[in-house]
JSON list of C-alpha atoms in Angstrom, two decimals:
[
{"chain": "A", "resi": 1, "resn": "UNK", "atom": "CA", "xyz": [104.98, -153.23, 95.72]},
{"chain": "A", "resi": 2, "resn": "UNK", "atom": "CA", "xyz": [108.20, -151.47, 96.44]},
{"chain": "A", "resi": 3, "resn": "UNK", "atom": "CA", "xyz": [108.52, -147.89, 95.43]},
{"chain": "A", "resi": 4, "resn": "UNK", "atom": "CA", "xyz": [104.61, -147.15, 95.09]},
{"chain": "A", "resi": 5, "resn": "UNK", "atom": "CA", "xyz": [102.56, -145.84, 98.41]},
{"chain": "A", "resi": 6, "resn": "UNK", "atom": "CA", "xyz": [99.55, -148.04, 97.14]},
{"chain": "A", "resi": 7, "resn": "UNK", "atom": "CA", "xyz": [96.86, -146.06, 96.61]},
{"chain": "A", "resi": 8, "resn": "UNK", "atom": "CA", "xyz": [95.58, -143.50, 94.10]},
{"chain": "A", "resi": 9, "resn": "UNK", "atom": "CA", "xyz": [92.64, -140.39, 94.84]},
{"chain": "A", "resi": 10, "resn": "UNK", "atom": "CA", "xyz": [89.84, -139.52, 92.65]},
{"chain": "A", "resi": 11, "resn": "UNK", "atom": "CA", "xyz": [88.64, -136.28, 92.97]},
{"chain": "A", "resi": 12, "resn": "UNK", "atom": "CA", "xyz": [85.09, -135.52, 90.96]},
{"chain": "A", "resi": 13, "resn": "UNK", "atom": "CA", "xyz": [85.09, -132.11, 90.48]},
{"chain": "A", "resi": 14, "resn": "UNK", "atom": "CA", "xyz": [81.05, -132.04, 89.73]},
{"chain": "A", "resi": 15, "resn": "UNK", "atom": "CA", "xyz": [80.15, -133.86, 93.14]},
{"chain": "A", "resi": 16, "resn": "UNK", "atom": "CA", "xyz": [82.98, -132.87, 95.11]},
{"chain": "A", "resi": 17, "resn": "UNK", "atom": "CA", "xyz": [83.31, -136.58, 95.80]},
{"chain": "A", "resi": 18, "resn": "UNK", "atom": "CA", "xyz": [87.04, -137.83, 96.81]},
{"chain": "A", "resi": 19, "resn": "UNK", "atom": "CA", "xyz": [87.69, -141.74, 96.81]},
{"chain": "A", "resi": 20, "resn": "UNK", "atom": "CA", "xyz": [90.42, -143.28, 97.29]},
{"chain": "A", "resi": 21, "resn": "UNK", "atom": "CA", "xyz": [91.71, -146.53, 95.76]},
{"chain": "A", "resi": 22, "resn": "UNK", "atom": "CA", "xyz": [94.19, -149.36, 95.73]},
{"chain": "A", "resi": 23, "resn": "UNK", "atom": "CA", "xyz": [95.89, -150.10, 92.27]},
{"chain": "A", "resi": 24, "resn": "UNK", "atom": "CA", "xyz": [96.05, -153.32, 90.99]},
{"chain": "A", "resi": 25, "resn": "UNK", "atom": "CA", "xyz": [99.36, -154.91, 91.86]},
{"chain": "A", "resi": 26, "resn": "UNK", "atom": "CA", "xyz": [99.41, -156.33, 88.22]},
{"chain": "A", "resi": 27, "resn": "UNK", "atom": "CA", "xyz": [99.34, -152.68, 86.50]},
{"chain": "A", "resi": 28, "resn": "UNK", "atom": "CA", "xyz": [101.87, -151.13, 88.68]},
{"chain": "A", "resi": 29, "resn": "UNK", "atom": "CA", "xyz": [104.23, -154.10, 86.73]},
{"chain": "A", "resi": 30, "resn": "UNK", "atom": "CA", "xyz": [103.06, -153.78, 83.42]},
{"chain": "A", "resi": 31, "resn": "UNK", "atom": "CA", "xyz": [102.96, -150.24, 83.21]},
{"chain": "A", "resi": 32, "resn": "UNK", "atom": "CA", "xyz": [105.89, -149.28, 85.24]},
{"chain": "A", "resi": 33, "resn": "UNK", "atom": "CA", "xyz": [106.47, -145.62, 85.79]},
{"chain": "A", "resi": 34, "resn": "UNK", "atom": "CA", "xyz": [103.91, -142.65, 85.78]},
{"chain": "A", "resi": 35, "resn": "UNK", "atom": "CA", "xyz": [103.04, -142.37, 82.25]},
{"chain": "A", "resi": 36, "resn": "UNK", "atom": "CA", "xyz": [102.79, -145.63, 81.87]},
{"chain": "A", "resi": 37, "resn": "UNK", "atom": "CA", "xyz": [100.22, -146.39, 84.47]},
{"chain": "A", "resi": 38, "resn": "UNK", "atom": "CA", "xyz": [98.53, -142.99, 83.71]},
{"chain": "A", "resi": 39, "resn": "UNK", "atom": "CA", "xyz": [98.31, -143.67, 80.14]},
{"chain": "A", "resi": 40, "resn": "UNK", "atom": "CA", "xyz": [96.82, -147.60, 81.20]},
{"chain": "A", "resi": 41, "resn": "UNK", "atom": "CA", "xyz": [94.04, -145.58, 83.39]},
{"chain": "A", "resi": 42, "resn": "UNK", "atom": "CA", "xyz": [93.35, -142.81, 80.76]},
{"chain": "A", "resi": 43, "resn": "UNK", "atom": "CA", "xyz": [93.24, -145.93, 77.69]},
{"chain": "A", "resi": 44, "resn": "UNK", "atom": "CA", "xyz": [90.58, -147.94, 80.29]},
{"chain": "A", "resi": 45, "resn": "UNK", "atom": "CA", "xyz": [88.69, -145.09, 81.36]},
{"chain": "A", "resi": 46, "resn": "UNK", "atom": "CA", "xyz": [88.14, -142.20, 78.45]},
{"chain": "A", "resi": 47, "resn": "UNK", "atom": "CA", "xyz": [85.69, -143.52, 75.58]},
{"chain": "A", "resi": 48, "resn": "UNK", "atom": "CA", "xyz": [86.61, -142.66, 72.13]},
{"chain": "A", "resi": 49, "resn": "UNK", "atom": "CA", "xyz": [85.35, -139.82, 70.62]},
{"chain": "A", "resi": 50, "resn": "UNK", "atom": "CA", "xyz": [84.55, -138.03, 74.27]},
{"chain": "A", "resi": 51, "resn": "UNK", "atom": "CA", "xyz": [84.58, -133.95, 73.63]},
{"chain": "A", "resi": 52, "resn": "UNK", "atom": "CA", "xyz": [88.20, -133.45, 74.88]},
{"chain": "A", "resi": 53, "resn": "UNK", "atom": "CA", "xyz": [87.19, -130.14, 77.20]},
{"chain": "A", "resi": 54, "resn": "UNK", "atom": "CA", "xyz": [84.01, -132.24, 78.23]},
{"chain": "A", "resi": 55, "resn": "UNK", "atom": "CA", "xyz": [83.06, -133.79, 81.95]},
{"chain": "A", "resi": 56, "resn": "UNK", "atom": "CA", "xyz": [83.71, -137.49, 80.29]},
{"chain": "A", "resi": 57, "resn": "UNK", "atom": "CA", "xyz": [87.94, -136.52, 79.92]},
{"chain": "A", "resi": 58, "resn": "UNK", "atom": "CA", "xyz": [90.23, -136.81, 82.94]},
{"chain": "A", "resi": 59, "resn": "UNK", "atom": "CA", "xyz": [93.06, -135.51, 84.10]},
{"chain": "A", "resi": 60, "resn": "UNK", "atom": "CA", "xyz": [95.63, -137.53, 85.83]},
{"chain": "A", "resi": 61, "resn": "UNK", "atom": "CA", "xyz": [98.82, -136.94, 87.23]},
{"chain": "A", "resi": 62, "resn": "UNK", "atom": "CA", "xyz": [100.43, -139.54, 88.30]},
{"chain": "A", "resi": 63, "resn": "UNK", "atom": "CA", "xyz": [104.39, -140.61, 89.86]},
{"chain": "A", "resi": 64, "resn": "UNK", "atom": "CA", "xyz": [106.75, -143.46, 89.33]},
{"chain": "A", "resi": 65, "resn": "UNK", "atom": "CA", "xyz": [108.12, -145.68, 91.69]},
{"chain": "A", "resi": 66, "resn": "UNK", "atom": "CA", "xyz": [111.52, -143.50, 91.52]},
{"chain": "A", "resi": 67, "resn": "UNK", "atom": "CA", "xyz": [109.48, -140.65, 92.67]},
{"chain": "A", "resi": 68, "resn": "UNK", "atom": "CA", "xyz": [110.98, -139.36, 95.98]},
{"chain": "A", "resi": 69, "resn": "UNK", "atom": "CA", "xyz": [114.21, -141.26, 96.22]},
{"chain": "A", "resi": 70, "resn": "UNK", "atom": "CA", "xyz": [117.46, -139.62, 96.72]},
{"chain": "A", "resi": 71, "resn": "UNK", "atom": "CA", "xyz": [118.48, -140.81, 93.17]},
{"chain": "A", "resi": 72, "resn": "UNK", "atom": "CA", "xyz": [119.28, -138.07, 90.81]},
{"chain": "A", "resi": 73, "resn": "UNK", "atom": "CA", "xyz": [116.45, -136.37, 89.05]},
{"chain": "A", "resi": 74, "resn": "UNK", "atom": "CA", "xyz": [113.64, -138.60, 90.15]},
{"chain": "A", "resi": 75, "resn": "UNK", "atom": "CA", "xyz": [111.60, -135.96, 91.16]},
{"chain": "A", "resi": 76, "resn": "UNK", "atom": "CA", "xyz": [109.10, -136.19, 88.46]},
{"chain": "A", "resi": 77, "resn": "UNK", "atom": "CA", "xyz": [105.70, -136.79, 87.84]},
{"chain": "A", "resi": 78, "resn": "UNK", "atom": "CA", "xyz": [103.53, -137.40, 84.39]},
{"chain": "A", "resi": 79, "resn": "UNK", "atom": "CA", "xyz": [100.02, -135.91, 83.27]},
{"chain": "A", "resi": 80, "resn": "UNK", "atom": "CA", "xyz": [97.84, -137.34, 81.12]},
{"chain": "A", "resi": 81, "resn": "UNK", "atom": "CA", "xyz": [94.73, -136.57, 79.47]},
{"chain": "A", "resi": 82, "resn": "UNK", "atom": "CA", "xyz": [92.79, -136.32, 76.07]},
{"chain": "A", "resi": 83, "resn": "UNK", "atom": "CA", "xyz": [94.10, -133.92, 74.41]},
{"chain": "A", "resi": 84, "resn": "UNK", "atom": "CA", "xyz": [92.09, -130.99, 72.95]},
{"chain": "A", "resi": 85, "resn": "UNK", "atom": "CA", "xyz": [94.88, -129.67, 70.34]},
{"chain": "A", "resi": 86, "resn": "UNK", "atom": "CA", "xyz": [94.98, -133.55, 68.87]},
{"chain": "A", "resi": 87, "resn": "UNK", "atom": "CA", "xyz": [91.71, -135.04, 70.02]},
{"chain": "A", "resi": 88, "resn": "UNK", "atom": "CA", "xyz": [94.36, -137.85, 71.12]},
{"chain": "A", "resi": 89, "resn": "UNK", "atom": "CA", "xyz": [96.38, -139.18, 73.95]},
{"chain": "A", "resi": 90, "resn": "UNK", "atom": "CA", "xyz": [98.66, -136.07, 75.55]},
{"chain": "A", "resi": 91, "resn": "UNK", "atom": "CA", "xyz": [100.98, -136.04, 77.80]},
{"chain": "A", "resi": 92, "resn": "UNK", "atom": "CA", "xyz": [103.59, -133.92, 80.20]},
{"chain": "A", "resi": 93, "resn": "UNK", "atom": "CA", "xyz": [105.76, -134.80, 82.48]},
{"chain": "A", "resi": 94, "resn": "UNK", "atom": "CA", "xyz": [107.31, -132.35, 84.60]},
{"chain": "A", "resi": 95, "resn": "UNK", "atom": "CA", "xyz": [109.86, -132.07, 87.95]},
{"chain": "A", "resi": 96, "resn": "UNK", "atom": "CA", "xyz": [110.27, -129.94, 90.74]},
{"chain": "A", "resi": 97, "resn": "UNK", "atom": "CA", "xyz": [108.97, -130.71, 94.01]},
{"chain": "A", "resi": 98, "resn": "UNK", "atom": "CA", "xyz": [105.26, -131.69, 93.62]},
{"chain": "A", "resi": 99, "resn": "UNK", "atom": "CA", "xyz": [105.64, -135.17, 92.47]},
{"chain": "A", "resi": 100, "resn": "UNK", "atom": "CA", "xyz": [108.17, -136.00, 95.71]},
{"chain": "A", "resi": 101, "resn": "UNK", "atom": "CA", "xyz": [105.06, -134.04, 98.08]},
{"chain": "A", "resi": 102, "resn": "UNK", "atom": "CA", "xyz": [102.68, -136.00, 95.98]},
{"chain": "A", "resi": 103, "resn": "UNK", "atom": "CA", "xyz": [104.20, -139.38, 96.85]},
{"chain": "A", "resi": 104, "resn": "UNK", "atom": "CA", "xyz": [104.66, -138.10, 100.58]},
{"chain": "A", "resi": 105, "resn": "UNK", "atom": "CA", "xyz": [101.18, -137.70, 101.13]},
{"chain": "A", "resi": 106, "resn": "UNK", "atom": "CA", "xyz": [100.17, -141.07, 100.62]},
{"chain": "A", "resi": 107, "resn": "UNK", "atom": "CA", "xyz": [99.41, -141.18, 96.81]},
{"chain": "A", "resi": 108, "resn": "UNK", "atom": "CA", "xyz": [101.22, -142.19, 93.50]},
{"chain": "A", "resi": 109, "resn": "UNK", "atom": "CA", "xyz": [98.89, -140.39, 91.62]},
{"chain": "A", "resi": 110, "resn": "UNK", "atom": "CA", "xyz": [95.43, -138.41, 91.61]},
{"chain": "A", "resi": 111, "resn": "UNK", "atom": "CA", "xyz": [92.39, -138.32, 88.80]},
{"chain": "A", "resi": 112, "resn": "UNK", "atom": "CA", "xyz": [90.62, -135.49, 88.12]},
{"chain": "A", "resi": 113, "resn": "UNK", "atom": "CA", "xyz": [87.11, -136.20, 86.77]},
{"chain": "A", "resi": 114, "resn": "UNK", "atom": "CA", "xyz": [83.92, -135.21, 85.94]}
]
């Protein structure tokens, strides 16, 4: 789909295991932008009542499809995660350049885990 790279990395930070994978094609429409597919993965993935600062939570940061471009301040990128102040869904979205080297290394986004 135009405007993603097609493929996200998971990184398990208590194997060391990284895997990539495709996203479905469905969810990058539905849940367009970076919080919005980060939020779908985090809502899928993250049972309730998880310990917030426990192996079970992730971490994702993720880009839109805007992400790179030369239009005015796309260079952003969302994280999401359980939060541990809440004990709910939390979320950041920042700019700068990381998103836009993000993107140009083949990802839209990456999940920490584990």
């Amino acid at each position: 789909m135009y405007g993603y790279m097609g493929q996200i990395l998971r990184v398990n930070l208590s194997t060391g295991e990284l895997k990539e994978e495709i996203p479905d094609e469905q969810d990058l429409r539905m849940y367009l932008g970076g919080a919005g597919l980060a939020t779908k993965y985090l809502l899928d993935e993250v049972p309730k009542g998880i310990d917030p600062l426990g192996t079970e939570n992730k971490l994702i940061f993720m880009t839109g499809p805007m992400t790179g471009t030369m239009s005015p301040s796309t260079g952003r990128f969302s994280v999401v995660a359980k939060s541990p102040l809440t004990g709910f869904w939390g979320q950041a979205n920042s700019g700068g350049f990381w998103g836009v080297h993000l993107k140009r290394s083949g990802y839209d986004g990456i999940i920490f885990e584990g």
